[in-house]
Amino acid sequence: MLRHAIAPSRRYTKASHDVVRHPRLGSDAKVLLLHVQGLPEDQAGQALSEHARNLGITGRAYQKAKKQLVENGFVHERRRQVGRGHWATDQLCSNVPLTADQARRVQDGLVVTPAPQPSTRERAVGQPGVRAAGDSLPVEEEREKNYPHPPSEAEPEAEPGPDSTPDPELNVTERLLLSLRHATPQLHLGVREARGLAELAAEWIRRGITTNDLRRALTSELPPDGVRSAVGFLRHRLVQKLPEPPAPTTARPATPPRVRELVPCAGPGEDHVFRAVGDETHCAPCRQEEAWALRSARAAAYAQQPPRIPWRERVASLAAKSTETA
């Protein structure tokens, strides 16, 4: 795989993988966001639609890209009255997802540093002379040096060996932690961060907590001023709100079924025994033989009865006798 045929030495934009690989942002939305991210100072006041028009993103394509950026917290808009009945729309474009409260604080000139992202620089577009602040970088970014070439990607992690058997509960909790970003952008975690918290979350599953209840416990009642560090917040909640282990249940030993004793059969033939279910005196084969013998006797008795006279003939016979008597 060829990473850079000719690596640029200047005029490039450092893009986060959380933007480039975002699953809910289309290609137009990503290109527009990266374009605004690398704007010079003299073009920061143009509206987002003007930048999209310069890129050839117009009409429905622009509306779709803008909708994706707004829904995922990368673009925020606020209308304000400028006097004499006129209104202006301020647009805030950020390379990290922000909540509505965080965007309002940025637009008011306050510093907001969303902890889960590696960069916290926001750019206001559509508002001349205004640039959002947010220059407090995490430790990883502060230690980086200013190289003339873009940084290469990190080395891939070693694959687990054939003898290693991953815990299925860790896979479930890791996917759950990564999906928290869909519930709220404040709980955005990277793969390494989610993997480091998976063991704490797996202990909840082992104690009988369902994944839905675990998700509800992690995303409910967030701090009103926002989450500064998603990793620290989730680790504290996983440890402090860990439920009690289920009480051990003492299983009663299974009672073996009672085996009835053998009793002699009172039927004909050679002496033999059987296990009676109730108060039977004959075994099942003898009872069957006795039933067949009784049925045969009834059939023979029925065959020896005189034939029955039809009712019409009986009525005619009675009428003839009455006539003879008269």
Short mmCIF file of C-alpha atoms in Angstrom, two decimals:
data_model
loop_
_atom_site.label_atom_id
_atom_site.label_comp_id
_atom_site.label_asym_id
_atom_site.label_seq_id
_atom_site.Cartn_x
_atom_site.Cartn_y
_atom_site.Cartn_z
CA MET A 1 0.00 0.00 0.00
CA LEU A 2 1.47 3.36 -1.07
CA ARG A 3 0.74 6.01 1.53
CA HIS A 4 2.32 9.12 -0.12
CA ALA A 5 3.74 9.20 -3.62
CA ILE A 6 5.06 12.71 -2.94
CA ALA A 7 4.37 13.84 0.61
CA PRO A 8 3.44 17.55 0.76
CA SER A 9 5.84 19.71 2.72
CA ARG A 10 3.36 22.57 3.27
CA ARG A 11 -0.27 23.59 2.76
CA TYR A 12 -1.88 20.44 4.11
CA THR A 13 -4.64 19.89 6.66
CA LYS A 14 -4.27 17.48 9.56
CA ALA A 15 -7.53 15.47 9.64
CA SER A 16 -8.75 13.27 12.47
CA HIS A 17 -9.71 9.69 11.72
CA ASP A 18 -12.93 10.34 13.64
CA VAL A 19 -13.91 12.62 10.76
CA VAL A 20 -12.40 10.75 7.81
CA ARG A 21 -13.84 7.41 8.93
CA HIS A 22 -17.09 8.70 10.40
CA PRO A 23 -19.80 6.12 9.55
CA ARG A 24 -22.65 8.65 9.29
CA LEU A 25 -20.92 11.35 7.23
CA GLY A 26 -20.98 11.16 3.46
CA SER A 27 -18.09 12.07 1.21
CA ASP A 28 -19.48 15.57 0.52
CA ALA A 29 -19.86 16.28 4.24
CA LYS A 30 -16.31 15.12 4.98
CA VAL A 31 -14.79 17.12 2.11
CA LEU A 32 -16.71 20.23 3.15
CA LEU A 33 -15.65 19.84 6.79
CA LEU A 34 -11.99 19.34 5.89
CA HIS A 35 -12.13 22.28 3.48
CA VAL A 36 -13.44 24.62 6.19
CA GLN A 37 -10.91 23.21 8.65
CA GLY A 38 -8.01 24.36 6.45
CA LEU A 39 -9.33 27.83 5.60
CA PRO A 40 -7.07 30.87 6.00
CA GLU A 41 -8.09 33.68 8.31
CA ASP A 42 -9.38 35.97 5.56
CA GLN A 43 -11.95 33.38 4.42
CA ALA A 44 -13.31 32.34 7.81
CA GLY A 45 -16.24 34.75 7.57
CA GLN A 46 -17.84 33.24 4.46
CA ALA A 47 -21.01 31.22 4.78
CA LEU A 48 -20.86 27.45 4.63
CA SER A 49 -22.94 27.44 1.44
CA GLU A 50 -20.31 29.61 -0.32
CA HIS A 51 -17.55 27.16 0.54
CA ALA A 52 -19.73 24.31 -0.68
CA ARG A 53 -20.39 26.17 -3.93
CA ASN A 54 -16.65 26.62 -4.48
CA LEU A 55 -16.29 22.85 -4.11
CA GLY A 56 -19.13 22.13 -6.53
CA ILE A 57 -21.47 20.88 -3.79
CA THR A 58 -24.80 22.55 -4.48
CA GLY A 59 -28.51 21.83 -4.35
CA ARG A 60 -29.64 18.65 -2.67
CA ALA A 61 -26.08 17.42 -2.28
CA TYR A 62 -25.26 20.47 -0.13
CA GLN A 63 -28.48 20.16 1.89
CA LYS A 64 -27.74 16.48 2.59
CA ALA A 65 -24.12 17.18 3.59
CA LYS A 66 -25.15 20.05 5.86
CA LYS A 67 -27.87 17.94 7.48
CA GLN A 68 -25.34 15.20 8.27
CA LEU A 69 -22.92 17.71 9.80
CA VAL A 70 -25.67 19.29 11.92
CA GLU A 71 -27.11 15.97 13.13
CA ASN A 72 -23.67 14.70 14.22
CA GLY A 73 -22.67 17.89 16.06
CA PHE A 74 -20.08 19.29 13.63
CA VAL A 75 -22.11 22.34 12.52
CA HIS A 76 -24.23 24.56 14.78
CA GLU A 77 -26.31 27.57 13.73
CA ARG A 78 -27.68 30.43 15.83
CA ARG A 79 -29.80 33.34 14.68
CA ARG A 80 -29.38 36.77 16.24
CA GLN A 81 -30.99 40.14 15.65
CA VAL A 82 -28.65 42.80 14.34
CA GLY A 83 -31.05 45.74 14.49
CA ARG A 84 -33.87 47.33 12.51
CA GLY A 85 -35.63 44.01 12.16
CA HIS A 86 -32.70 42.30 10.45
CA TRP A 87 -31.43 38.91 11.48
CA ALA A 88 -28.09 37.22 10.98
CA THR A 89 -27.19 33.54 11.19
CA ASP A 90 -23.95 32.56 12.91
CA GLN A 91 -22.50 29.23 11.82
CA LEU A 92 -20.02 27.31 13.94
CA CYS A 93 -18.09 24.53 12.19
CA SER A 94 -16.01 22.24 14.42
CA ASN A 95 -13.79 19.25 13.65
CA VAL A 96 -15.12 17.52 16.80
CA PRO A 97 -18.79 16.89 17.68
CA LEU A 98 -20.15 19.46 20.13
CA THR A 99 -23.37 19.55 22.09
CA ALA A 100 -25.72 22.52 21.78
CA ASP A 101 -24.53 23.89 25.14
CA GLN A 102 -20.86 23.57 24.18
CA ALA A 103 -21.51 25.28 20.84
CA ARG A 104 -23.31 28.14 22.59
CA ARG A 105 -20.36 28.61 24.95
CA VAL A 106 -17.95 28.66 22.01
CA GLN A 107 -20.05 31.23 20.17
CA ASP A 108 -20.15 33.35 23.34
CA GLY A 109 -16.35 33.40 23.39
CA LEU A 110 -15.77 30.79 26.08
CA VAL A 111 -13.13 28.07 25.76
CA VAL A 112 -14.50 24.58 25.30
CA THR A 113 -12.24 21.52 25.17
CA PRO A 114 -14.05 18.29 24.32
CA ALA A 115 -11.78 15.67 25.87
CA PRO A 116 -12.36 12.59 23.67
CA GLN A 117 -10.96 14.18 20.50
CA PRO A 118 -7.26 14.73 19.69
CA SER A 119 -7.84 18.28 18.48
CA THR A 120 -10.14 21.00 19.80
CA ARG A 121 -9.92 23.83 17.31
CA GLU A 122 -13.24 25.16 16.09
CA ARG A 123 -13.78 27.56 13.21
CA ALA A 124 -16.71 29.91 12.90
CA VAL A 125 -17.94 30.41 9.35
CA GLY A 126 -20.52 32.91 8.22
CA GLN A 127 -19.56 35.45 10.91
CA PRO A 128 -16.83 37.96 9.97
CA GLY A 129 -14.25 38.70 12.59
CA VAL A 130 -15.18 35.85 14.92
CA ARG A 131 -12.98 32.82 15.54
CA ALA A 132 -13.86 30.26 18.16
CA ALA A 133 -11.28 29.59 20.84
CA GLY A 134 -10.20 26.24 22.10
CA ASP A 135 -6.42 25.95 22.18
CA SER A 136 -6.04 23.61 25.16
CA LEU A 137 -4.63 20.47 23.59
CA PRO A 138 -4.36 17.04 25.23
CA VAL A 139 -1.00 15.78 26.37
CA GLU A 140 -0.51 13.70 23.23
CA GLU A 141 -0.85 16.73 20.97
CA GLU A 142 1.35 18.97 23.13
CA ARG A 143 4.24 16.53 22.89
CA GLU A 144 4.15 16.39 19.09
CA LYS A 145 6.77 18.31 17.18
CA ASN A 146 6.06 20.40 14.11
CA TYR A 147 7.38 18.21 11.30
CA PRO A 148 7.33 19.41 7.67
CA HIS A 149 5.50 16.26 6.53
CA PRO A 150 2.14 14.87 7.67
CA PRO A 151 2.46 12.29 10.45
CA SER A 152 2.16 8.69 9.37
CA GLU A 153 -0.47 6.40 10.78
CA ALA A 154 0.23 4.42 13.94
CA GLU A 155 1.57 0.93 13.71
CA PRO A 156 -1.20 -1.69 13.65
CA GLU A 157 -1.67 -3.71 16.77
CA ALA A 158 -0.44 -7.27 16.86
CA GLU A 159 -3.07 -9.84 16.13
CA PRO A 160 -3.88 -12.26 18.96
CA GLY A 161 -2.18 -15.62 18.75
CA PRO A 162 -4.01 -18.81 17.85
CA ASP A 163 -4.01 -19.98 21.46
CA SER A 164 -5.67 -16.83 22.80
CA THR A 165 -9.42 -17.12 23.28
CA PRO A 166 -11.03 -13.67 23.70
CA ASP A 167 -13.74 -13.36 26.29
CA PRO A 168 -17.11 -12.92 24.52
CA GLU A 169 -18.25 -10.56 27.27
CA LEU A 170 -15.32 -8.23 26.47
CA ASN A 171 -16.33 -8.13 22.80
CA VAL A 172 -19.90 -7.25 23.77
CA THR A 173 -18.91 -4.49 26.18
CA GLU A 174 -16.29 -3.07 23.81
CA ARG A 175 -18.90 -2.71 21.06
CA LEU A 176 -21.33 -1.21 23.57
CA LEU A 177 -18.80 1.39 24.71
CA LEU A 178 -17.99 2.34 21.11
CA SER A 179 -21.71 2.76 20.37
CA LEU A 180 -22.21 5.30 23.17
CA ARG A 181 -21.19 8.05 20.72
CA HIS A 182 -24.52 7.49 18.96
CA ALA A 183 -26.42 8.25 22.17
CA THR A 184 -24.41 11.41 22.96
CA PRO A 185 -21.29 12.85 21.32
CA GLN A 186 -19.87 13.60 24.77
CA LEU A 187 -19.16 9.90 25.30
CA HIS A 188 -17.11 9.46 22.12
CA LEU A 189 -14.42 6.80 22.69
CA GLY A 190 -11.62 5.51 20.54
CA VAL A 191 -10.94 1.83 20.03
CA ARG A 192 -8.06 1.74 22.53
CA GLU A 193 -10.08 3.65 25.12
CA ALA A 194 -13.07 1.33 24.78
CA ARG A 195 -10.80 -1.70 25.00
CA GLY A 196 -9.31 -0.38 28.24
CA LEU A 197 -12.76 0.00 29.82
CA ALA A 198 -14.22 -3.25 28.46
CA GLU A 199 -13.12 -5.33 31.48
CA LEU A 200 -14.85 -2.97 33.94
CA ALA A 201 -18.04 -3.08 31.85
CA ALA A 202 -17.83 -6.87 31.50
CA GLU A 203 -18.03 -7.20 35.28
CA TRP A 204 -21.52 -5.64 35.09
CA ILE A 205 -22.57 -8.33 32.61
CA ARG A 206 -21.17 -11.04 34.86
CA ARG A 207 -23.29 -9.71 37.71
CA GLY A 208 -26.50 -10.15 35.74
CA ILE A 209 -26.93 -6.64 34.27
CA THR A 210 -28.28 -6.58 30.71
CA THR A 211 -26.64 -4.52 27.99
CA ASN A 212 -29.66 -2.20 27.80
CA ASP A 213 -29.49 -1.50 31.55
CA LEU A 214 -25.72 -0.95 31.30
CA ARG A 215 -26.17 1.51 28.42
CA ARG A 216 -28.86 3.34 30.40
CA ALA A 217 -26.62 3.56 33.47
CA LEU A 218 -23.75 5.07 31.45
CA THR A 219 -25.73 7.62 29.41
CA SER A 220 -28.31 8.87 31.93
CA GLU A 221 -27.91 11.89 34.24
CA LEU A 222 -24.85 13.39 32.56
CA PRO A 223 -23.25 16.47 34.16
CA PRO A 224 -25.09 19.69 33.23
CA ASP A 225 -21.87 21.41 32.19
CA GLY A 226 -20.85 18.57 29.90
CA VAL A 227 -18.40 15.69 30.12
CA ARG A 228 -14.79 16.88 30.03
CA SER A 229 -13.24 13.43 29.71
CA ALA A 230 -15.30 10.56 28.37
CA VAL A 231 -12.75 7.97 29.53
CA GLY A 232 -12.52 9.35 33.06
CA PHE A 233 -16.27 9.82 33.38
CA LEU A 234 -17.10 6.28 32.21
CA ARG A 235 -14.37 4.69 34.35
CA HIS A 236 -15.66 6.50 37.44
CA ARG A 237 -19.26 5.50 36.74
CA LEU A 238 -18.37 1.87 36.00
CA VAL A 239 -16.49 1.58 39.29
CA GLN A 240 -18.73 3.64 41.58
CA LYS A 241 -22.09 2.33 40.33
CA LEU A 242 -21.04 -1.31 40.07
CA PRO A 243 -24.00 -3.35 41.41
CA GLU A 244 -23.68 -5.93 44.13
CA PRO A 245 -22.90 -9.48 43.02
CA PRO A 246 -25.91 -11.78 42.97
CA ALA A 247 -26.47 -13.80 46.12
CA PRO A 248 -25.38 -17.43 45.77
CA THR A 249 -28.29 -19.80 45.45
CA THR A 250 -28.10 -23.12 47.29
CA ALA A 251 -29.60 -25.74 45.04
CA ARG A 252 -31.45 -28.52 46.79
CA PRO A 253 -30.25 -32.01 45.98
CA ALA A 254 -32.54 -33.77 43.57
CA THR A 255 -34.67 -36.45 45.21
CA PRO A 256 -34.31 -39.75 43.36
CA PRO A 257 -37.62 -41.18 42.17
CA ARG A 258 -39.10 -43.92 44.34
CA VAL A 259 -38.91 -47.34 42.71
CA ARG A 260 -41.90 -49.58 43.47
CA GLU A 261 -41.33 -53.14 44.56
CA LEU A 262 -42.09 -56.15 42.43
CA VAL A 263 -45.46 -57.86 43.13
CA PRO A 264 -46.68 -61.25 41.86
CA CYS A 265 -49.25 -61.23 39.08
CA ALA A 266 -52.60 -62.92 39.77
CA GLY A 267 -53.16 -63.76 36.11
CA PRO A 268 -53.11 -67.21 34.52
CA GLY A 269 -50.00 -68.94 33.24
CA GLU A 270 -46.62 -69.28 34.84
CA ASP A 271 -45.81 -67.26 37.95
CA HIS A 272 -44.39 -63.87 37.16
CA VAL A 273 -43.98 -60.49 38.83
CA PHE A 274 -44.42 -56.85 37.77
CA ARG A 275 -44.12 -53.30 39.17
CA ALA A 276 -47.59 -51.95 39.92
CA VAL A 277 -48.33 -48.26 39.36
CA GLY A 278 -51.34 -48.26 41.70
CA ASP A 279 -53.23 -51.14 43.25
CA GLU A 280 -53.18 -53.41 40.19
CA THR A 281 -53.17 -57.16 40.74
CA HIS A 282 -52.54 -58.14 37.12
CA CYS A 283 -49.67 -57.12 34.88
CA ALA A 284 -50.29 -55.20 31.66
CA PRO A 285 -50.19 -58.26 29.32
CA CYS A 286 -52.64 -60.16 31.56
CA ARG A 287 -54.97 -57.16 31.70
CA GLN A 288 -54.86 -56.97 27.92
CA GLU A 289 -55.67 -60.69 27.57
CA GLU A 290 -58.52 -60.33 30.04
CA ALA A 291 -59.92 -57.37 28.11
CA TRP A 292 -59.80 -59.32 24.82
CA ALA A 293 -61.51 -62.35 26.44
CA LEU A 294 -64.29 -60.14 27.83
CA ARG A 295 -64.78 -58.54 24.44
CA SER A 296 -64.99 -61.95 22.74
CA ALA A 297 -67.57 -63.20 25.28
CA ARG A 298 -69.74 -60.15 24.72
CA ALA A 299 -69.56 -60.65 20.97
CA ALA A 300 -70.58 -64.31 21.29
CA ALA A 301 -73.50 -63.45 23.56
CA TYR A 302 -74.68 -60.80 21.14
CA ALA A 303 -74.50 -63.31 18.26
CA GLN A 304 -76.75 -65.82 20.13
CA GLN A 305 -79.59 -63.34 20.58
CA PRO A 306 -82.63 -63.76 18.25
CA PRO A 307 -82.75 -61.40 15.33
CA ARG A 308 -84.57 -58.18 15.97
CA ILE A 309 -87.92 -57.57 14.19
CA PRO A 310 -88.19 -54.22 12.47
CA TRP A 311 -90.59 -51.81 14.09
CA ARG A 312 -92.92 -51.73 11.08
CA GLU A 313 -93.41 -55.49 11.26
CA ARG A 314 -93.98 -55.34 15.02
CA VAL A 315 -96.60 -52.65 14.56
CA ALA A 316 -98.35 -54.67 11.83
CA SER A 317 -98.28 -57.79 14.03
CA LEU A 318 -99.85 -55.94 16.94
CA ALA A 319 -102.52 -54.51 14.67
CA ALA A 320 -103.36 -57.98 13.33
CA LYS A 321 -103.68 -59.39 16.87
CA SER A 322 -106.01 -56.58 17.89
CA THR A 323 -108.19 -57.27 14.86
CA GLU A 324 -108.39 -60.98 15.64
CA THR A 325 -109.38 -60.30 19.25
CA ALA A 326 -112.13 -57.93 18.17
#
